[in-house]
Amino acid sequence: MKWITLRYSVFDETIQIKTGVFKKTDKILPFDKIQNIHKQKSILHKMFGCTTLTLETGLAGGDSSVKFDALKMKDAEQLERLILTVKERQESSLEAENEDLVNVHNTKEYITKGTLLFKPEKKDLLKASFTSFSFLIIIPIIFGIYDNLDMFFNVDDITNDFLHFITQSWLITSILITILVIVSVTIGIARTFLKYGKYEIYSDKDSIYIRKGVLEEIHFSIDKNKVQAVQIEQSIIKRILRLAEVKLVTAGEAGDSEHNTNSLFPFMPIDLAFTIIEEMLPDYKINKNMHRLTKKALLLRMIRPSYIWLIVTIITLYFFKNLWYISIVFLAFIYLNRIIDYKNSFYLLNGEFIQLKSGSIWSIFIISKRSKVIEIELKQSKLQKLFGLSTFKISNRSKPLVTDSYFEDAPIEQATEFYHWYMKRSKEVQLEK
């Protein structure tokens, strides 16, 4: 019934969608409100020559996107051609108002008119498979097989006999472990190649286009004007291997969270990531010479009380007195975490841009333009007042509403400069009439 009752029509620069049997819905969506276009093809879609098409807007809530679960490929490509051409025509005064929207290049040709910024090599995919620990997927596979067989057979007895057999000889044990490692690594590499094997990032003056997937293809585009900030995330392992994940903070909905469509290749070499950001978003200029926190910030972090450690210590000493050393180990971990966070914290006001970096086990670098920051907040605790430090927060419009970025223990002078820097925003933002 959902398929039978869904109808859509295109009129000039809008699309009208009608759905429902008992409760009918009639929605009209102007093309200029569409920010991202997301296409996804599973194996079933490929069998029937269809695709899922999602049109994402800058709104929040249930009306933030329009999704067609199964459109014919030619219909999806035609609709995407119309939207992209209309948006391009609106942004260029050179285009004629009565331009023929149908006789344009197909979507693939349109996308490849842009510049190819990134396509992972085999060594990048191998790094990705190990960095993401994809080889560990064999563990849930084994437990899944075990649970399913346990429904029909007495698996415990068979398992005990098997373990008894392989432990009788170190040679059999070694061979089995070797086979298990080879199988797990092979599965991990295959999974990574299937997910990122055809990964490509293109860019033109207006949009960013990303294609990925081998069996399940995902195509989507992001309007550059809707990018509110850029985040570069690194785990400890990624920092050691000098890899990073680049995320684009976009206004409104930012894609299907299941497929993480606002994220670029999550295992990109860090130096290449900075280069691609500047090529992809020419307005964003990243300055690597950032300011460190003062030594007062380190001293404050060393004396700042940890309520989590206090709770763990009380529970340990009350219920598990023999494990008293857990409290010391946990305290050492907390202080080590604070020292790493201090060493990894940087900030910079660079013209109209703000750059922040912090984090220990998981570090985040963020860069945003003053015109894209919708709110700032400055605050001081009593301890921070004694040391002349403060915490500030910036907020960007994103999914579902805002993304907050905190930076702790910055000098109060820097916080004041940050406040005056943000006040200049009124000269850069134009309000719609």
Coordinates of C-alpha atoms in Angstrom, one line a residue:
M1 CA 0.0 0.0 0.0
K2 CA 2.9 2.3 0.7
W3 CA 4.4 1.7 -2.7
I4 CA 1.0 2.0 -4.5
T5 CA 0.1 5.3 -2.9
L6 CA 3.4 7.1 -3.2
R7 CA 3.5 9.6 -6.0
Y8 CA 6.0 12.3 -6.8
S9 CA 6.0 15.1 -9.4
V10 CA 8.5 17.7 -10.5
F11 CA 7.4 21.2 -11.2
D12 CA 10.0 23.8 -12.3
E13 CA 12.3 24.0 -9.2
T14 CA 10.2 21.9 -6.7
I15 CA 9.3 18.3 -6.1
Q16 CA 5.8 17.3 -4.8
I17 CA 5.4 14.0 -2.8
K18 CA 2.0 12.5 -2.0
T19 CA 1.7 9.5 0.3
G20 CA -0.8 7.8 2.5
V21 CA -4.2 5.9 2.3
F22 CA -6.2 6.9 5.3
K23 CA -4.0 9.7 6.3
K24 CA -2.8 11.5 3.2
T25 CA 0.4 13.7 3.2
D26 CA 1.2 16.2 0.5
K27 CA 4.7 17.6 0.8
I28 CA 6.3 20.2 -1.5
L29 CA 10.1 20.6 -1.4
P30 CA 12.0 23.3 -3.2
F31 CA 15.3 22.2 -4.8
D32 CA 17.2 25.0 -3.1
K33 CA 16.4 23.5 0.3
I34 CA 18.0 20.1 -0.6
Q35 CA 21.5 20.0 0.9
N36 CA 22.7 16.4 0.3
I37 CA 21.7 13.7 -2.1
H38 CA 22.3 10.1 -0.9
K39 CA 22.0 7.0 -3.1
Q40 CA 22.4 3.4 -1.8
K41 CA 22.3 0.1 -3.7
S42 CA 22.2 -3.2 -2.0
I43 CA 22.5 -6.6 -3.7
L44 CA 18.7 -6.7 -4.0
H45 CA 18.6 -3.3 -5.5
K46 CA 21.2 -4.3 -8.1
M47 CA 19.1 -7.4 -9.0
F48 CA 16.0 -5.3 -9.8
G49 CA 17.9 -2.3 -11.2
C50 CA 16.8 0.0 -8.4
T51 CA 18.3 2.3 -5.8
T52 CA 17.4 4.1 -2.6
L53 CA 17.4 7.8 -3.0
T54 CA 17.4 10.2 0.0
L55 CA 17.0 14.0 -0.3
E56 CA 18.3 15.7 2.8
T57 CA 17.3 19.2 3.9
G58 CA 18.5 21.6 6.6
L59 CA 15.5 21.0 8.7
A60 CA 15.4 19.1 12.0
G61 CA 13.0 16.4 13.0
G62 CA 10.9 13.9 11.0
D63 CA 10.6 16.2 7.9
S64 CA 14.3 16.6 7.5
S65 CA 14.6 14.2 4.6
V66 CA 12.6 12.6 1.8
K67 CA 13.4 8.9 1.1
F68 CA 12.5 6.8 -1.9
D69 CA 13.1 3.2 -0.9
A70 CA 13.2 1.7 -4.4
L71 CA 13.4 4.0 -7.5
K72 CA 14.5 2.8 -10.9
M73 CA 18.0 3.8 -11.6
K74 CA 17.1 6.0 -14.6
D75 CA 14.4 7.8 -12.5
A76 CA 16.8 8.4 -9.6
E77 CA 19.5 9.7 -12.0
Q78 CA 17.0 12.0 -13.8
L79 CA 15.8 13.4 -10.5
E80 CA 19.3 14.0 -9.3
R81 CA 20.2 15.6 -12.6
L82 CA 17.3 18.0 -12.3
I83 CA 18.2 19.0 -8.7
L84 CA 21.9 19.5 -9.4
T85 CA 21.3 21.5 -12.6
V86 CA 18.7 23.7 -10.9
K87 CA 21.0 24.4 -7.9
E88 CA 23.9 25.1 -10.3
R89 CA 21.7 27.5 -12.3
Q90 CA 20.5 29.3 -9.3
E91 CA 24.0 30.0 -8.1
S92 CA 25.3 31.1 -11.5
S93 CA 23.9 34.3 -13.1
L94 CA 25.3 33.2 -16.4
E95 CA 22.8 30.3 -16.8
A96 CA 19.6 31.1 -18.8
E97 CA 16.4 31.0 -16.9
N98 CA 14.7 28.7 -19.4
E99 CA 17.6 26.2 -19.6
D100 CA 16.6 22.7 -20.7
L101 CA 17.1 20.6 -17.5
V102 CA 16.8 17.2 -19.1
N103 CA 19.5 17.4 -21.8
V104 CA 22.5 17.3 -19.4
H105 CA 25.1 14.8 -18.6
N106 CA 24.2 11.8 -16.5
T107 CA 25.0 11.7 -12.8
K108 CA 28.2 9.7 -13.2
E109 CA 29.6 12.1 -15.8
Y110 CA 28.4 15.1 -13.7
I111 CA 30.2 13.9 -10.7
T112 CA 33.4 13.0 -12.5
K113 CA 33.6 16.6 -13.9
G114 CA 34.9 17.4 -10.5
T115 CA 38.4 16.8 -9.2
L116 CA 39.3 13.4 -7.8
L117 CA 40.7 14.2 -4.4
F118 CA 41.2 10.7 -2.9
K119 CA 41.1 7.1 -3.9
P120 CA 42.6 4.6 -1.4
E121 CA 45.5 2.4 -2.5
K122 CA 45.9 -1.2 -1.5
K123 CA 48.2 -0.3 1.3
D124 CA 45.6 2.1 2.7
L125 CA 43.0 -0.6 2.7
L126 CA 45.4 -3.0 4.4
K127 CA 46.1 -0.4 7.1
A128 CA 42.4 0.1 7.5
S129 CA 41.7 -3.6 8.0
F130 CA 44.2 -3.8 10.9
T131 CA 43.5 -0.4 12.4
S132 CA 39.7 -1.1 12.5
F133 CA 40.4 -4.6 14.0
S134 CA 38.1 -6.1 11.3
F135 CA 39.9 -9.4 11.8
L136 CA 38.3 -9.7 15.2
I137 CA 34.9 -10.2 13.5
I138 CA 35.7 -13.9 13.5
I139 CA 35.0 -14.0 17.3
P140 CA 31.3 -13.1 17.1
I141 CA 31.1 -15.4 14.0
I142 CA 32.4 -18.4 16.1
F143 CA 30.1 -17.6 19.0
G144 CA 27.1 -17.2 16.6
I145 CA 27.8 -20.6 15.0
Y146 CA 28.2 -22.1 18.5
D147 CA 24.8 -20.7 19.7
N148 CA 23.0 -21.9 16.6
L149 CA 24.5 -25.5 16.7
D150 CA 23.7 -25.6 20.5
M151 CA 20.0 -25.6 19.6
F152 CA 20.3 -29.0 17.8
F153 CA 23.4 -30.7 19.2
N154 CA 25.1 -31.1 22.6
V155 CA 27.9 -28.8 21.6
D156 CA 29.5 -28.6 25.0
D157 CA 30.6 -32.3 24.9
I158 CA 31.9 -32.0 21.4
T159 CA 33.8 -28.8 22.3
N160 CA 35.4 -30.4 25.3
D161 CA 36.5 -33.5 23.3
F162 CA 37.9 -31.2 20.6
L163 CA 39.8 -29.0 23.1
H164 CA 41.1 -32.2 24.8
F165 CA 42.3 -33.5 21.4
I166 CA 44.1 -30.3 20.2
T167 CA 45.9 -29.7 23.6
Q168 CA 47.5 -33.2 23.5
S169 CA 50.0 -32.0 20.9
W170 CA 51.7 -28.6 20.6
L171 CA 52.0 -29.2 16.9
I172 CA 48.3 -29.5 16.4
T173 CA 47.7 -26.5 18.6
S174 CA 50.2 -24.4 16.6
I175 CA 48.7 -25.4 13.3
L176 CA 45.1 -24.7 14.5
I177 CA 46.1 -21.2 15.8
T178 CA 47.9 -20.4 12.6
I179 CA 44.9 -21.4 10.5
L180 CA 42.6 -19.4 12.8
V181 CA 44.8 -16.3 12.5
I182 CA 45.0 -16.7 8.7
V183 CA 41.2 -17.1 8.4
S184 CA 40.5 -14.1 10.7
V185 CA 42.9 -11.8 8.9
T186 CA 41.5 -12.9 5.5
I187 CA 38.0 -12.2 6.6
G188 CA 39.0 -8.8 8.0
I189 CA 40.8 -7.8 4.9
A190 CA 37.9 -9.0 2.7
R191 CA 35.4 -7.1 4.8
T192 CA 37.4 -3.9 4.5
F193 CA 37.9 -4.3 0.7
L194 CA 34.1 -4.8 0.2
K195 CA 33.3 -1.7 2.3
Y196 CA 36.0 0.7 1.0
G197 CA 37.2 -1.0 -2.2
K198 CA 35.6 1.5 -4.5
Y199 CA 35.9 4.5 -2.3
E200 CA 36.3 7.8 -4.2
I201 CA 36.0 11.5 -3.1
Y202 CA 35.3 14.1 -5.8
S203 CA 34.8 17.8 -5.5
D204 CA 33.7 20.7 -7.7
K205 CA 33.1 24.3 -6.8
D206 CA 29.7 23.6 -5.2
S207 CA 29.6 20.1 -3.8
I208 CA 31.5 17.1 -2.5
Y209 CA 30.7 13.7 -3.9
I210 CA 31.5 10.4 -2.2
R211 CA 31.1 6.9 -3.6
K212 CA 31.9 3.7 -1.7
G213 CA 31.1 0.0 -1.5
V214 CA 31.5 -3.0 -3.7
L215 CA 28.5 -5.2 -3.1
E216 CA 26.4 -2.4 -1.5
E217 CA 27.1 0.8 -3.3
I218 CA 26.5 4.2 -1.6
H219 CA 26.6 7.5 -3.5
F220 CA 26.0 10.8 -1.8
S221 CA 26.8 14.5 -2.2
I222 CA 27.3 17.3 0.3
D223 CA 26.7 21.0 -0.4
K224 CA 29.8 22.9 0.5
N225 CA 27.8 25.9 1.7
K226 CA 26.2 23.8 4.4
V227 CA 29.5 22.6 5.9
Q228 CA 29.6 24.2 9.4
A229 CA 32.9 22.8 10.6
V230 CA 35.5 20.1 10.0
Q231 CA 36.5 17.5 12.6
I232 CA 39.6 15.3 12.5
E233 CA 39.4 12.4 14.9
Q234 CA 42.2 10.1 15.9
S235 CA 42.5 7.1 18.3
I236 CA 45.8 6.3 19.9
I237 CA 46.5 3.6 17.3
K238 CA 45.6 6.0 14.5
R239 CA 48.0 8.6 16.0
I240 CA 50.8 6.1 16.1
L241 CA 50.1 5.1 12.4
R242 CA 49.5 8.8 11.5
L243 CA 46.0 8.1 10.3
A244 CA 42.8 10.1 10.9
E245 CA 39.1 10.2 10.2
V246 CA 37.7 13.4 8.7
K247 CA 34.1 14.3 9.5
L248 CA 32.1 17.2 8.0
V249 CA 29.6 18.9 10.4
T250 CA 26.7 19.9 8.2
A251 CA 23.6 21.9 8.9
G252 CA 20.4 19.9 9.6
E253 CA 20.5 16.2 8.8
A254 CA 23.9 14.9 8.0
G255 CA 23.0 11.7 6.3
D256 CA 22.2 8.2 7.3
S257 CA 24.0 7.6 10.6
E258 CA 24.1 3.8 9.9
H259 CA 26.4 4.5 7.0
N260 CA 28.1 7.6 8.5
T261 CA 27.7 9.6 5.3
N262 CA 29.2 12.8 6.8
S263 CA 32.5 10.9 7.3
L264 CA 35.2 10.8 4.8
F265 CA 37.6 7.8 4.5
P266 CA 38.1 6.9 8.2
F267 CA 41.7 5.7 7.8
M268 CA 43.2 8.6 5.8
P269 CA 46.9 9.6 6.2
I270 CA 46.9 12.7 8.5
D271 CA 49.1 14.8 6.2
L272 CA 46.9 13.9 3.2
A273 CA 43.8 14.7 5.3
F274 CA 44.9 18.4 5.8
T275 CA 45.7 18.7 2.1
I276 CA 42.3 17.3 1.0
I277 CA 40.4 19.6 3.4
E278 CA 42.1 22.7 1.9
E279 CA 41.5 21.4 -1.6
M280 CA 37.9 20.4 -0.9
L281 CA 37.0 23.5 1.0
P282 CA 39.3 26.3 -0.3
D283 CA 37.9 28.8 2.3
Y284 CA 39.3 26.7 5.1
K285 CA 42.9 27.5 5.9
I286 CA 44.5 25.2 8.5
N287 CA 47.4 26.6 10.5
K288 CA 49.5 23.8 12.2
N289 CA 51.3 26.3 14.5
M290 CA 48.8 26.4 17.3
H291 CA 49.1 27.6 20.9
R292 CA 49.7 25.1 23.8
L293 CA 48.1 25.4 27.2
T294 CA 50.1 27.0 30.0
K295 CA 51.7 25.1 32.8
K296 CA 49.1 26.4 35.1
A297 CA 46.6 24.3 33.2
L298 CA 48.7 21.2 33.9
L299 CA 49.0 22.0 37.6
L300 CA 45.2 22.6 37.8
R301 CA 44.5 19.3 36.2
M302 CA 46.8 17.5 38.6
I303 CA 45.0 18.9 41.7
R304 CA 41.5 18.7 40.3
P305 CA 39.5 16.1 42.3
S306 CA 38.3 13.0 40.5
Y307 CA 34.9 11.9 41.8
I308 CA 34.9 8.8 39.7
W309 CA 38.2 7.7 41.4
L310 CA 36.7 8.4 44.8
I311 CA 33.6 6.3 44.1
V312 CA 35.6 3.4 42.7
T313 CA 37.9 3.6 45.8
I314 CA 35.0 3.5 48.2
I315 CA 33.4 0.5 46.5
T316 CA 36.7 -1.4 46.2
L317 CA 37.7 -0.9 49.9
Y318 CA 34.2 -1.7 51.1
F319 CA 33.4 -4.8 49.0
F320 CA 36.8 -6.0 47.7
K321 CA 39.5 -5.1 50.3
N322 CA 41.9 -7.6 48.9
L323 CA 41.9 -5.7 45.6
W324 CA 42.9 -2.4 47.2
Y325 CA 45.6 -1.9 44.5
I326 CA 42.9 -1.3 41.9
S327 CA 42.4 2.2 43.4
I328 CA 46.1 3.0 42.9
V329 CA 46.2 1.7 39.3
F330 CA 43.0 3.6 38.5
L331 CA 44.4 6.8 39.9
A332 CA 47.6 6.4 37.9
F333 CA 45.5 5.9 34.8
I334 CA 43.5 9.1 35.5
Y335 CA 46.7 11.2 35.9
L336 CA 48.3 9.7 32.8
N337 CA 45.1 10.5 30.9
R338 CA 45.2 14.1 32.1
I339 CA 48.9 14.5 31.2
I340 CA 48.3 13.1 27.6
D341 CA 45.2 15.4 27.2
Y342 CA 47.3 18.4 28.3
K343 CA 50.1 17.5 25.9
N344 CA 47.5 17.1 23.1
S345 CA 45.6 20.3 23.7
F346 CA 46.0 23.3 21.3
Y347 CA 44.0 26.3 20.3
L348 CA 44.2 29.1 17.7
L349 CA 42.2 32.1 16.5
N350 CA 43.3 32.4 12.8
G351 CA 41.5 35.3 11.3
E352 CA 37.8 34.3 10.9
F353 CA 38.7 30.7 11.8
I354 CA 38.9 29.0 15.2
Q355 CA 41.0 25.8 15.7
L356 CA 40.7 23.5 18.7
K357 CA 42.4 20.2 19.5
S358 CA 42.1 18.1 22.7
G359 CA 41.7 14.6 23.9
S360 CA 43.9 11.8 25.2
I361 CA 42.8 8.3 24.2
W362 CA 40.6 9.8 21.5
S363 CA 41.7 13.2 20.2
I364 CA 39.5 15.6 18.2
F365 CA 40.7 18.5 16.0
I366 CA 38.0 21.0 14.9
I367 CA 38.1 24.0 12.6
S368 CA 35.2 26.3 12.0
K369 CA 34.4 29.7 10.5
R370 CA 33.1 32.5 12.7
S371 CA 30.1 32.9 10.5
K372 CA 29.2 29.2 11.1
V373 CA 29.4 29.3 14.9
I374 CA 25.8 30.0 16.2
E375 CA 26.7 30.3 19.9
I376 CA 29.6 30.6 22.3
E377 CA 29.8 30.1 26.1
L378 CA 32.5 31.1 28.5
K379 CA 32.6 29.8 32.1
Q380 CA 34.9 29.5 35.1
S381 CA 34.9 27.2 38.1
K382 CA 36.3 28.4 41.4
L383 CA 39.6 26.5 40.8
Q384 CA 39.9 28.0 37.4
K385 CA 39.5 31.5 38.8
L386 CA 42.4 30.9 41.2
F387 CA 44.6 29.9 38.2
G388 CA 43.3 32.6 35.8
L389 CA 41.9 29.9 33.4
S390 CA 38.5 29.3 31.9
T391 CA 36.5 26.9 29.7
F392 CA 34.8 27.9 26.4
K393 CA 32.3 26.2 24.2
I394 CA 31.4 26.7 20.5
S395 CA 28.2 25.4 18.9
N396 CA 27.6 24.6 15.3
R397 CA 24.3 23.8 13.6
S398 CA 24.2 20.1 12.8
K399 CA 22.3 16.8 13.3
P400 CA 20.0 16.8 15.1
L401 CA 20.3 20.5 16.1
V402 CA 23.8 21.5 17.3
T403 CA 27.3 20.1 17.9
D404 CA 29.1 21.4 20.9
S405 CA 32.9 21.6 21.2
Y406 CA 34.5 22.3 24.6
F407 CA 38.0 23.5 25.3
E408 CA 39.1 23.4 29.0
D409 CA 41.6 25.4 31.0
A410 CA 42.5 28.1 28.4
P411 CA 44.0 31.4 29.7
I412 CA 41.3 33.9 30.7
E413 CA 43.0 36.4 28.3
Q414 CA 42.4 34.0 25.5
A415 CA 38.8 33.6 26.5
T416 CA 38.4 37.4 26.4
E417 CA 40.0 37.5 23.0
F418 CA 37.7 34.7 21.9
Y419 CA 34.7 36.7 23.0
H420 CA 35.7 39.8 21.1
W421 CA 36.5 37.6 18.1
Y422 CA 33.0 36.2 18.0
M423 CA 31.4 39.7 18.4
K424 CA 32.7 40.5 14.9
R425 CA 30.3 37.8 13.5
S426 CA 27.5 40.4 13.1
K427 CA 29.5 42.0 10.3
E428 CA 29.8 38.7 8.4
V429 CA 26.3 37.2 8.7
Q430 CA 23.6 38.3 6.4
L431 CA 20.0 37.8 7.5
E432 CA 17.4 36.6 5.0
K433 CA 14.6 39.0 4.3

